[in-house]
Every structure is written in structure tokens, then in C-alpha cells.
Tab-separated table of C-alpha atoms in Angstrom:
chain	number	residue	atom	x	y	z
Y	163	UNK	CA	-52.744	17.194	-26.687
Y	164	UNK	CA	-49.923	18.977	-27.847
Y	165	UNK	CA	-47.298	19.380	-30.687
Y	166	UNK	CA	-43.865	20.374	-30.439
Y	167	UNK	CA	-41.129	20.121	-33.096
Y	168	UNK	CA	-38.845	17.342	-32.319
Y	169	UNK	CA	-35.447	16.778	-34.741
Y	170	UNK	CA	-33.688	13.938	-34.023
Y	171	UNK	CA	-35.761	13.127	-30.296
Y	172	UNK	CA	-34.616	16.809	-29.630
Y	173	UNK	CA	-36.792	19.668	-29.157
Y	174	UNK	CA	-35.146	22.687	-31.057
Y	175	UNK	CA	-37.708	25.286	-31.296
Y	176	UNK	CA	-39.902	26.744	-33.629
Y	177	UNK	CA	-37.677	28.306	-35.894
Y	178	UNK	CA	-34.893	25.592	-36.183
Y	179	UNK	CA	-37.585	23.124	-36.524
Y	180	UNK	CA	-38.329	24.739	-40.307
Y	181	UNK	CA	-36.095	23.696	-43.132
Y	182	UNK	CA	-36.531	25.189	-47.220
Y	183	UNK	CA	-35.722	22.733	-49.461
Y	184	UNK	CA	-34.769	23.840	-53.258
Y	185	UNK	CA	-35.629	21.678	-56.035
Y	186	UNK	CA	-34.790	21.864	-59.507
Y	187	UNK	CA	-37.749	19.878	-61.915
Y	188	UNK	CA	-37.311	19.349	-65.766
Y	189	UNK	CA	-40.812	18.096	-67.866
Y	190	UNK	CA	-41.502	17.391	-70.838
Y	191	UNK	CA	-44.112	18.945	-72.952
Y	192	UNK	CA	-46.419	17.081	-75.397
Y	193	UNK	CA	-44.591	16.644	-77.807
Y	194	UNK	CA	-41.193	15.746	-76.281
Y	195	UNK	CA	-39.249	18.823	-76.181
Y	196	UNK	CA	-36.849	19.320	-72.910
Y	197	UNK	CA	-36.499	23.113	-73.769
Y	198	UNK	CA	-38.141	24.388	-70.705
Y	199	UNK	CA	-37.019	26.501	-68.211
Y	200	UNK	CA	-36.605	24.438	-65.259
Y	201	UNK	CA	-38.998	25.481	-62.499
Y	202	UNK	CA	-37.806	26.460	-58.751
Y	203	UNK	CA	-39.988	25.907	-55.826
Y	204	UNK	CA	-39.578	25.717	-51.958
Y	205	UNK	CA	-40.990	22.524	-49.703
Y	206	UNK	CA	-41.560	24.108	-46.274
Y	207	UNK	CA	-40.894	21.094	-43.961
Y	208	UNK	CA	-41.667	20.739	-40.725
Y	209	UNK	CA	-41.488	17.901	-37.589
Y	210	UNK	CA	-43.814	17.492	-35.473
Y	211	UNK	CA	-44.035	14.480	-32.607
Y	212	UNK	CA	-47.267	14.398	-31.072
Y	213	UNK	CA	-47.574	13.483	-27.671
Y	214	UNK	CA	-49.356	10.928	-25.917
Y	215	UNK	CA	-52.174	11.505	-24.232
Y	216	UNK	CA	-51.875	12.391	-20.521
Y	217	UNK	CA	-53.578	8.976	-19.260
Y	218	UNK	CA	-51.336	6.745	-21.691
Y	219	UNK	CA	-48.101	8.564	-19.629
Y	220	UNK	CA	-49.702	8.207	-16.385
Y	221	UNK	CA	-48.409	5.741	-13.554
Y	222	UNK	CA	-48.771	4.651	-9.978
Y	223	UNK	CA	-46.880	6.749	-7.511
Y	224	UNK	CA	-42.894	4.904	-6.762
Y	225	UNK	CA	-43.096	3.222	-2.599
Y	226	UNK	CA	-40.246	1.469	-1.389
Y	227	UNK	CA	-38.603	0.781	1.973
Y	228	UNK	CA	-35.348	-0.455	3.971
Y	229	UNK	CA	-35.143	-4.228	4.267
Y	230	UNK	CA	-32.555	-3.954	6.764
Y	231	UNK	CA	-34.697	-5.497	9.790
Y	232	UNK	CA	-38.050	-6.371	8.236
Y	233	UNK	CA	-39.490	-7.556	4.793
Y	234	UNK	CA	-42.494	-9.749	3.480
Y	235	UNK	CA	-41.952	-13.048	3.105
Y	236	UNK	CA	-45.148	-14.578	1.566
Y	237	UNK	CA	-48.750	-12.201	0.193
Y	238	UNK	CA	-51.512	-15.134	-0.463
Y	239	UNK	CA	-54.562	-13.452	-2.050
Y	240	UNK	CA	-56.856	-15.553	-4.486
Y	241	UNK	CA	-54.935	-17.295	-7.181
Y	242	UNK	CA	-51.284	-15.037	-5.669
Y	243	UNK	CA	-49.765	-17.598	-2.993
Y	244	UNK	CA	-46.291	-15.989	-3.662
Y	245	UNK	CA	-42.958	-16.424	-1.425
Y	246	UNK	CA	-40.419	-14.088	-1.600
Y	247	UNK	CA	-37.003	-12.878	0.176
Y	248	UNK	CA	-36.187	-8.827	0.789
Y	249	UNK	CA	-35.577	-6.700	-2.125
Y	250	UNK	CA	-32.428	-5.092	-1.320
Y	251	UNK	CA	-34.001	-1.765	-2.632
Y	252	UNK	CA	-37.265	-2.029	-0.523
Y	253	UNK	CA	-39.419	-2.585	-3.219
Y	254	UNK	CA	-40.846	-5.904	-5.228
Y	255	UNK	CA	-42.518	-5.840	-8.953
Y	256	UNK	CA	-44.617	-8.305	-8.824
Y	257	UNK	CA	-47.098	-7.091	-11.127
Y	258	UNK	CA	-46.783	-9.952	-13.486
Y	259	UNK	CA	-48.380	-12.066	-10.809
Y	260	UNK	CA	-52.371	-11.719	-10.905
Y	261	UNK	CA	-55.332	-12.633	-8.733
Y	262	UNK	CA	-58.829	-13.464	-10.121
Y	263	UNK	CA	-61.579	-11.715	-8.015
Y	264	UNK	CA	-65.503	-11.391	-8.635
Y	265	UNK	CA	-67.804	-8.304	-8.298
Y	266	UNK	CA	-69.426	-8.813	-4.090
Y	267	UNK	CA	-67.420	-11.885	-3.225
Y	268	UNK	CA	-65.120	-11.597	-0.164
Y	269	UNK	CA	-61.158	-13.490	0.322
Y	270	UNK	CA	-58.746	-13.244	3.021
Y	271	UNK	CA	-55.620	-11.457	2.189
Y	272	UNK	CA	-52.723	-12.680	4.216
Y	273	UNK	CA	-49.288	-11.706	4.895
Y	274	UNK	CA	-46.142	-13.256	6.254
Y	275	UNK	CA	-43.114	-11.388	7.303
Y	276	UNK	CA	-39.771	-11.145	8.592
Y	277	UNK	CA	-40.404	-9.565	11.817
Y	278	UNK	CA	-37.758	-7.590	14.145
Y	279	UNK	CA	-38.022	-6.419	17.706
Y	280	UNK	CA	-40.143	-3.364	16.711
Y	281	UNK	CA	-43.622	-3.270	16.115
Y	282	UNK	CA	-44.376	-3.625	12.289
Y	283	UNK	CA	-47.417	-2.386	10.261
Y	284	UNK	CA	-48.857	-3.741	7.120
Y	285	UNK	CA	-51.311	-2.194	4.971
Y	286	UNK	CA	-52.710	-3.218	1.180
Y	287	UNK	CA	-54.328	-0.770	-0.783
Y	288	UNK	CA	-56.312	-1.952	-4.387
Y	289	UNK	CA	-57.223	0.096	-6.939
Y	290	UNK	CA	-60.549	-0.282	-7.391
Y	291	UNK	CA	-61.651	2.797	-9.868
Y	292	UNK	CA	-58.409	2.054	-11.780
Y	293	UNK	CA	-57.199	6.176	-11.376
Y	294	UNK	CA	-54.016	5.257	-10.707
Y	295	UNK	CA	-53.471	5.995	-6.921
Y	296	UNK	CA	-54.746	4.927	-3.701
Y	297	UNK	CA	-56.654	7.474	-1.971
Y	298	UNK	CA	-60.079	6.540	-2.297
Y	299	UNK	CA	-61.644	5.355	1.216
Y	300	UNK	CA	-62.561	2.094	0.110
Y	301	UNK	CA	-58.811	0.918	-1.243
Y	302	UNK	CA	-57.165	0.872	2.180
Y	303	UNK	CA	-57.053	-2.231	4.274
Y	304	UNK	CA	-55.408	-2.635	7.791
Y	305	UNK	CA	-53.729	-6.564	7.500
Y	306	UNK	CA	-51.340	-5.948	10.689
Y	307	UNK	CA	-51.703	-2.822	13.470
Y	308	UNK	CA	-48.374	-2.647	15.752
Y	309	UNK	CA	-47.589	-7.098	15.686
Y	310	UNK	CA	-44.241	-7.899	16.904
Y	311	UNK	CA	-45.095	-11.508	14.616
Y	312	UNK	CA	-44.349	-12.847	11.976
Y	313	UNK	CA	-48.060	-14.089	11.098
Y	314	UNK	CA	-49.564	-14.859	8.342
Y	315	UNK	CA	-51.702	-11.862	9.169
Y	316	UNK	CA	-54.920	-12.316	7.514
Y	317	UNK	CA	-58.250	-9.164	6.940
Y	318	UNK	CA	-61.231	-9.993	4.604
Y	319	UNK	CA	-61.483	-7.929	0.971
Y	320	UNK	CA	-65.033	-7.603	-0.231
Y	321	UNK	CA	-64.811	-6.389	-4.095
Y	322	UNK	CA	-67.034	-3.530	-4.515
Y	323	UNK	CA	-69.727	-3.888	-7.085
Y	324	UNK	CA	-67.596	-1.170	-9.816
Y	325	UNK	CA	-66.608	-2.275	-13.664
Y	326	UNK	CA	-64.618	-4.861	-14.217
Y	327	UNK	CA	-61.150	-4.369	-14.647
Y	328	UNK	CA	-57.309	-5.145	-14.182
Y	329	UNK	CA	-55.629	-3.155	-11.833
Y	330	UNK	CA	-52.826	-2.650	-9.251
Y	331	UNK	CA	-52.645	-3.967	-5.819
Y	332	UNK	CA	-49.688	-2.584	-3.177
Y	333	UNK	CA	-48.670	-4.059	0.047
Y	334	UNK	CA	-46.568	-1.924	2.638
Y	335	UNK	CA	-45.060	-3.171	5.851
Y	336	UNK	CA	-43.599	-0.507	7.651
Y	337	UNK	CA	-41.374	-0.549	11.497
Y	338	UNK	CA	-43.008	1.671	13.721
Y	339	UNK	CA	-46.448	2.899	12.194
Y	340	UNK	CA	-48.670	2.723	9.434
Y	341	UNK	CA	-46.968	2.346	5.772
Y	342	UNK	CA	-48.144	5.846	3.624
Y	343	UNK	CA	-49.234	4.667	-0.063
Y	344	UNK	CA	-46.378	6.211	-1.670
Y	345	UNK	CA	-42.951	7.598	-1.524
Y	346	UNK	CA	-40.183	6.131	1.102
Y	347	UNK	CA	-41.575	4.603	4.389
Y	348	UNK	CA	-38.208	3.994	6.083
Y	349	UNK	CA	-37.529	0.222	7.666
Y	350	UNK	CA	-39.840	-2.482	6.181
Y	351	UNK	CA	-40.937	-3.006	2.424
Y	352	UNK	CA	-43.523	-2.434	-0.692
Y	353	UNK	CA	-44.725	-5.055	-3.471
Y	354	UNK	CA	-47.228	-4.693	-5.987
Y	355	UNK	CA	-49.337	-6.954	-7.256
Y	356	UNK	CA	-51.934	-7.091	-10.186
Y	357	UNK	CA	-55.844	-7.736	-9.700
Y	358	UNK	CA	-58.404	-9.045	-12.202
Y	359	UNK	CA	-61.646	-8.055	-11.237
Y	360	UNK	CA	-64.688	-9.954	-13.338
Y	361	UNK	CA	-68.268	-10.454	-12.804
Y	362	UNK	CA	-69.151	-13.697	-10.562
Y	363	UNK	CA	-69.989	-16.776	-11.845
Y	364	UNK	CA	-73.830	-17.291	-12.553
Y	365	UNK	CA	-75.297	-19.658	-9.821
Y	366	UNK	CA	-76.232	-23.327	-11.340
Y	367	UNK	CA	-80.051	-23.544	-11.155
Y	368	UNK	CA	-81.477	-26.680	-8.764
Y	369	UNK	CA	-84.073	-28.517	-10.137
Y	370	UNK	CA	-87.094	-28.733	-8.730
Y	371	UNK	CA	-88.245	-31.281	-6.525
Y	372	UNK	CA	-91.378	-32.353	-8.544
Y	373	UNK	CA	-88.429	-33.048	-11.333
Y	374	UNK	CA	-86.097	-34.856	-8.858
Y	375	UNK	CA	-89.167	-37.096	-8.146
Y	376	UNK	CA	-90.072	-37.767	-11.898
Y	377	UNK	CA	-86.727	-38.382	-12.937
Y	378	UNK	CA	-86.374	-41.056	-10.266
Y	379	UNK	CA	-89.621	-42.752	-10.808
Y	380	UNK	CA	-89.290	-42.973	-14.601
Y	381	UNK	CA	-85.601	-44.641	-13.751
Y	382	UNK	CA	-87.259	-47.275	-11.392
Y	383	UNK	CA	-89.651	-47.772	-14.004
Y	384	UNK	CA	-87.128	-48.325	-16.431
Y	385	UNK	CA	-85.072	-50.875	-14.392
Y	386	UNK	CA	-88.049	-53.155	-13.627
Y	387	UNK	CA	-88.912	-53.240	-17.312
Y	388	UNK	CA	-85.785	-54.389	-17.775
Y	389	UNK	CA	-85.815	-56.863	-15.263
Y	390	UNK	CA	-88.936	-58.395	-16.693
């Protein structure tokens, strides 16, 4: 953490950041009387901003690419089933847009594009361990490996068995070869996605078939009683 003295959202240094203010007080004594010297003191002042820890400031490294030939057209991934056109700037925010996942459980991801007459490559990467990049081995996936179509190109996810946790999700299609992670990628396109990763759904317990077989009987029972 550190602390540096900040007037007006400007740092000016040390020395400008200390100001002596003079102040003039007049008391009273006991028994009323104003004749008292007045007393002079200094108020050292000082402002401080404190900054933010590093993690708080921390965010996932900027991708985008050239739309001029290729772009995505549709990522379908659990609950995310989302079409879209090409960002003009190569790059689409679509982290408002979640998908549920559970701890072990495998889904398809698949991608649609906008192909052109060169071989395009699309790759998803998810945060897993939520550090904010993409470079662990298990947070790459290969959807599409030199395909001059337009798909939907389709590779199973299995969610590792880590915490649960809401994190990012990127997918790169790139002309040419494999999309990097981060920073430009020339002709194709980047979106990013969000991911909410929980713990899967208990199993519903089957009842016995000793119970299945009492349960029945004491309903046949029932209906002849009644038919009697």
C-alpha cells in the first residue's frame, strides 16, 4: 500500500503537500472575564489519498482484432446463446452476459462466424483460478484449427473441480493462425464473456425398491377398501 499527497487529484510533492494554518482563540475564564491574551497555535495539515490495493486495480489484458473479412456471429455456451454482428473495433464486451456452469460437468462451446477465403482460427480461453489472465494450461481450448466455414464449431469444456467463482471468458477468431490471448491479433475478432462457476446440483435419491413395492401394495389395498 502506499500514500502519496494528493491536492486537488494532483500529486504535488511532499513539501507543497504541507500547509500551517494560524488561528487566533479567545476563552473565557471562570468567572467570565475576556481579558486573556489570545493564544496562537499552528495546525500542520496534510493530504493524503491512499491507494487501492494492487488486486482492486488489476484487469484482464485489452485483445481486439480487424473485422474487415471475418467476425463471430453467434458464441452458445450454457445459458449464453448470443448473436452478434462485427464490432467495428475488433472487440465485443459482452461481459454482462453470463453462463451458469457446475464443478466436473462438461458443455459444448460453439461458435459461428463470418468466414472469408482464408483459413480462420478460434480459440476460448476461461479463467478458471480467477488471476486475471489466461496462461494457465487448463484455460485454453481449440473450437476451430485452420476451417474455411462458417460452423457452428463446437469442443467440450469440462469445469475443473477449483472454488467457485465468477469469472471471465474470451473468444478469439483470428485469419491465418491461432488467436494469442491478448494484445492485437490482426484480421478476425475478440469477445468476452462472463462465467459463473457453482457446485453441481445434489443428485435426487431413488427409493428403494422394497419402498416402491410397499407404497404400491398399501395403494391397492386402499382402493379395494374403498370399493367395498
Amino acid at each position: 500500500m502506499s500514500l502519496l499527497p494528493i491536492i486537488n487529484g494532483v500529486y504535488v510533492g511532499e513539501d507543497k503537500a504541507k500547509r500551517v494554518v494560524n488561528m487566533d482563540i479567545k476563552v473565557r475564564n471562570r468567572r467570565g472575564s475576556r481579558n486573556i491574551k489570545p493564544l496562537g497555535f499552528s495546525i500542520l495539515v496534510a493530504v493524503i489519498l491512499v491507494l487501492c490495493a494492487p488486486s482492486a486495480l488489476a484487469a484482464y489484458p485489452d485483445s481486439n482484432g480487424n473485422t474487415k473479412y471475418e467476425w463471430i456471429t453467434n458464441v452458445n455456451f450454457s445459458e449464453i446463446n448470443e448473436t452478434t454482428g462485427k464490432e467495428t473495433d475488433g472487440y465485443g464486451n459482452y461481459t454482462n452476459i453470463s453462463a451458469r456452469v457446475s464443478r466436473g460437468v462438461s458443455y459444448n462451446l460453439s461458435v459461428t462466424i463470418h468466414p472469408d477465403a482464408f483459413a480462420c482460427y478460434i480459440t476460448a480461453w476461461i479463467d478458471w483460478n480467477q488471476d486475471e489472465d489466461f496462461n494457465d494450461t487448463d484455460e485454453k481450448f481449440v473450437v476451430a484449427n485452420g476451417s474455411y466455414t462458417g460452423g457452428p464449431h463446437t469442443v467440450s469444456i469440462t469445469v475443473p473441480n477449483g472454488s467457485t467463482t465468477t469469472t471471465r471468458m474470451r473468444v478469439s477468431l483470428k485469419e491465418g493462425s491461432e488467436p494469442p490471448s491478448y494484445g492485437p491479433i490482426g484480421y478476425g475478432e475478440v469477445e468476452d464473456y462472463s462465467v459463473q462457476v457453482s457446485d453441481p446440483e445434489p443428485p435426487i435419491p431413488e427409493l428403494p425398491t422394497v419402498a416402491l413395492f410397499s407404497i404400491g401394495l398399501l395403494l391397492l389395498v386402499g382402493y379395494v377398501l374403498r370399493k367395498k
